[in-house]
Amino acid sequence: MFGAAELGIDGDFLYFLADAAVIAFQYGNPDALCTPLVEAKKAGQDLVAAYAKYVKDYYLGTFGVSVQTYNQKHLKDTAVTEDSADRLWWFQVCTEVAYFQVAPSNDSVRSSKVDTRYHLDLCKNVFGEGIYPDVDTTNIYYGGTKIAGSKIIFTNGSQDPWRHASKQISSPDMPSFLITCHNCGHGTDLRGCPQAPLSPEGDAKKCTSPEAVLKVRQQIVEHIDLWLSECQNSDV
């Protein structure tokens, strides 16, 4: 029904279902998900069927995700191909940052089977015994909330779920900006709205508040210009 029959592990399928929903918000196109579901609800239609159609039409179709991204058999493949990014992301998750996207205890659209145990089992199955995210070491090395760096710009879309894992308190040497609009998601400062189909040039005109995107882009340019001028004026 969802075009995902190859996913033989329940957790993999349930993770796929959850990601399919959140991706519409993450990449600045919530109407692609909400509109067909609301219309189906008003018409008294089967909501599961409506969601399955959204998954196949948008997530697998327009957005272009492959079901095998969620297949642990695929993730175990060490061959270097154009799909290797799937394994690389999970290796970073399983060894450094965790970022486990587990179901909250109440009112969750994510299955309760997508829990910490699921993620740890995936890490073990895909990468081997003894592989787990050593978050304490990662935070010590990179500085955690007190990032061991400088001259870094953090830009977050107001609808991007990952903004909570980003630096959101601005400082002169590491400024942070929030782009607020109806469809401002992950990477809106670079890619515009919405991001599927992707416009590599970044089309801010499609954002509900293009002026908010353009303002942040200008602020980014000003900071980079300042930092480059400081380098040029330095004797080092």
C-alpha positions as CSV (number, residue, x, y, z in Angstrom):
1,M,0.0,0.0,0.0
2,F,2.9,2.4,0.8
3,G,5.3,1.0,-1.8
4,A,7.6,-0.2,0.9
5,A,7.2,-4.0,0.9
6,E,11.0,-4.5,1.0
7,L,11.2,-3.3,4.6
8,G,11.1,-6.5,6.5
9,I,11.8,-5.1,10.0
10,D,8.8,-3.4,11.6
11,G,10.9,-0.6,13.1
12,D,12.3,0.3,9.6
13,F,8.8,0.6,8.1
14,L,7.5,2.6,11.0
15,Y,10.5,4.9,10.9
16,F,9.8,5.4,7.2
17,L,6.2,6.3,7.8
18,A,7.2,8.9,10.4
19,D,9.9,10.4,8.3
20,A,7.5,10.7,5.3
21,A,5.3,13.0,7.4
22,V,8.0,15.2,9.0
23,I,9.9,15.7,5.8
24,A,7.1,18.0,4.5
25,F,7.7,20.4,7.4
26,Q,11.5,19.9,7.5
27,Y,11.9,21.0,3.9
28,G,9.3,23.8,3.8
29,N,6.3,22.2,2.2
30,P,3.8,21.4,4.9
31,D,0.8,21.9,2.6
32,A,1.9,18.9,0.6
33,L,1.0,16.8,3.6
34,C,-1.7,18.7,5.4
35,T,-4.0,19.7,2.4
36,P,-4.7,16.1,1.1
37,L,-5.3,14.8,4.6
38,V,-7.6,17.6,5.6
39,E,-9.5,17.2,2.3
40,A,-9.8,13.5,2.8
41,K,-11.1,14.0,6.4
42,K,-13.7,16.5,5.2
43,A,-14.8,14.1,2.5
44,G,-15.1,11.1,4.9
45,Q,-12.4,9.2,3.0
46,D,-10.0,6.6,4.4
47,L,-7.2,8.6,6.0
48,V,-4.7,5.7,5.8
49,A,-5.3,5.5,2.1
50,A,-4.9,9.3,1.8
51,Y,-1.6,9.2,3.7
52,A,-0.4,6.2,1.6
53,K,-1.1,8.3,-1.6
54,Y,0.9,11.2,-0.1
55,V,3.8,9.0,0.7
56,K,4.0,7.5,-2.8
57,D,3.2,10.8,-4.7
58,Y,5.2,13.2,-2.6
59,Y,7.8,11.5,-0.5
60,L,8.8,8.8,-2.9
61,G,7.8,10.7,-6.0
62,T,8.3,14.5,-5.9
63,F,10.8,14.5,-3.1
64,G,12.5,11.5,-4.5
65,V,13.4,9.4,-1.4
66,S,14.2,5.7,-1.9
67,V,12.6,3.1,0.3
68,Q,16.0,1.4,0.6
69,T,17.2,4.3,2.7
70,Y,15.3,2.7,5.6
71,N,16.3,-0.9,4.8
72,Q,19.0,-2.1,7.2
73,K,20.2,-4.6,4.5
74,H,21.0,-1.7,2.3
75,L,22.7,0.2,5.1
76,K,25.0,-2.7,5.7
77,D,26.3,-2.4,2.1
78,T,29.9,-1.0,2.3
79,A,30.2,-0.4,-1.5
80,V,30.7,3.2,-2.4
81,T,27.8,4.3,-4.6
82,E,25.6,7.4,-5.0
83,D,23.5,6.0,-2.2
84,S,26.3,5.8,0.3
85,A,25.2,8.9,2.1
86,D,22.5,6.8,3.8
87,R,25.1,4.7,5.5
88,L,27.4,7.7,6.3
89,W,24.6,9.5,8.1
90,W,23.8,6.5,10.2
91,F,27.5,6.0,11.0
92,Q,27.6,9.6,12.4
93,V,24.4,8.9,14.3
94,C,25.7,5.6,15.7
95,T,29.2,6.8,16.7
96,E,29.0,10.5,17.5
97,V,25.8,12.4,17.8
98,A,23.0,9.9,18.6
99,Y,20.1,12.2,17.5
100,F,17.8,9.3,18.0
101,Q,14.3,10.3,16.8
102,V,12.3,8.4,19.3
103,A,8.6,8.5,19.9
104,P,7.5,10.8,22.8
105,S,5.4,9.1,25.5
106,N,2.2,11.0,24.7
107,D,0.3,12.1,21.5
108,S,2.9,10.8,19.1
109,V,2.5,10.3,15.4
110,R,5.7,8.2,15.5
111,S,5.2,4.6,16.6
112,S,6.3,3.7,20.1
113,K,8.3,0.9,18.5
114,V,10.7,3.5,17.2
115,D,12.4,3.8,20.6
116,T,16.0,3.9,21.9
117,R,16.2,0.1,21.6
118,Y,15.4,0.2,17.9
119,H,18.2,2.7,17.3
120,L,20.8,0.8,19.3
121,D,19.8,-2.4,17.6
122,L,20.1,-0.7,14.2
123,C,23.6,0.5,15.1
124,K,24.7,-3.0,16.1
125,N,23.1,-4.7,13.1
126,V,24.5,-2.3,10.5
127,F,28.0,-1.5,12.0
128,G,28.7,-4.4,14.3
129,E,29.1,-5.2,18.0
130,G,30.2,-2.4,20.3
131,I,29.1,0.4,18.1
132,Y,27.2,3.1,19.9
133,P,27.2,7.0,19.9
134,D,29.8,8.3,22.3
135,V,28.1,11.7,22.7
136,D,30.2,12.8,25.7
137,T,33.4,12.5,23.7
138,T,31.8,14.3,20.8
139,N,30.7,17.2,23.0
140,I,34.1,17.5,24.6
141,Y,35.9,17.5,21.3
142,Y,33.6,20.0,19.6
143,G,32.6,22.0,22.6
144,G,28.9,21.0,22.9
145,T,26.7,24.1,23.5
146,K,29.9,26.1,23.9
147,I,31.1,25.4,20.4
148,A,34.9,25.2,20.0
149,G,34.9,27.4,16.9
150,S,34.4,30.9,15.6
151,K,33.1,32.8,12.6
152,I,30.2,30.4,12.1
153,I,26.7,31.4,11.1
154,F,23.7,29.3,12.2
155,T,20.6,29.8,10.2
156,N,17.4,28.0,11.2
157,G,14.0,27.9,9.5
158,S,11.0,28.4,11.8
159,Q,9.5,25.0,10.7
160,D,12.7,23.0,10.7
161,P,12.6,20.4,13.4
162,W,16.4,20.3,13.5
163,R,16.6,23.9,14.7
164,H,16.5,22.5,18.2
165,A,19.8,20.8,17.7
166,S,21.3,24.1,16.4
167,K,22.8,27.1,18.1
168,Q,19.9,29.5,18.6
169,I,21.4,32.2,20.8
170,S,23.3,34.7,18.7
171,S,26.7,36.1,19.5
172,P,29.0,38.4,17.5
173,D,31.4,35.8,16.4
174,M,28.8,33.1,15.9
175,P,25.5,34.8,14.9
176,S,22.3,32.8,14.8
177,F,19.2,33.7,12.7
178,L,15.7,32.4,12.6
179,I,13.8,32.7,9.3
180,T,10.1,32.8,10.2
181,C,7.4,32.0,7.6
182,H,4.8,29.4,6.8
183,N,7.2,27.2,4.7
184,C,10.6,28.0,6.1
185,G,12.3,24.7,6.6
186,H,15.8,23.1,6.6
187,G,18.2,25.2,4.5
188,T,15.7,27.9,3.5
189,D,18.5,30.5,3.5
190,L,20.2,28.6,0.7
191,R,17.4,26.9,-1.1
192,G,14.3,29.0,-0.7
193,C,10.8,27.5,-0.4
194,P,9.5,24.9,-0.9
195,Q,12.4,22.6,-1.5
196,A,10.8,19.9,-3.6
197,P,11.2,19.9,-6.5
198,L,14.6,21.4,-5.5
199,S,15.7,24.7,-6.9
200,P,19.5,24.7,-6.5
201,E,19.5,28.5,-7.0
202,G,17.2,29.0,-4.1
203,D,13.8,30.6,-5.0
204,A,12.8,32.9,-2.1
205,K,9.8,34.1,-4.1
206,K,8.0,30.9,-3.2
207,C,8.3,31.6,0.5
208,T,5.2,33.1,2.2
209,S,7.6,35.8,3.6
210,P,10.4,36.2,1.0
211,E,11.5,39.4,2.6
212,A,12.4,37.4,5.7
213,V,14.6,35.1,3.7
214,L,16.3,38.0,1.8
215,K,16.9,39.8,5.1
216,V,18.8,36.9,6.6
217,R,20.7,36.3,3.4
218,Q,21.9,39.9,3.5
219,Q,22.9,39.5,7.2
220,I,24.9,36.5,6.3
221,V,26.7,38.4,3.5
222,E,27.5,41.2,5.8
223,H,29.1,38.9,8.4
224,I,31.1,37.1,5.8
225,D,32.3,40.4,4.2
226,L,33.3,41.6,7.7
227,W,35.3,38.4,8.5
228,L,37.0,38.4,5.1
229,S,38.0,42.1,5.5
230,E,39.5,41.2,8.9
231,C,41.5,38.5,7.3
232,Q,42.8,40.8,4.6
233,N,43.7,43.5,7.1
234,S,45.6,41.0,9.3
235,D,49.4,40.6,9.2
236,V,49.0,36.9,9.8
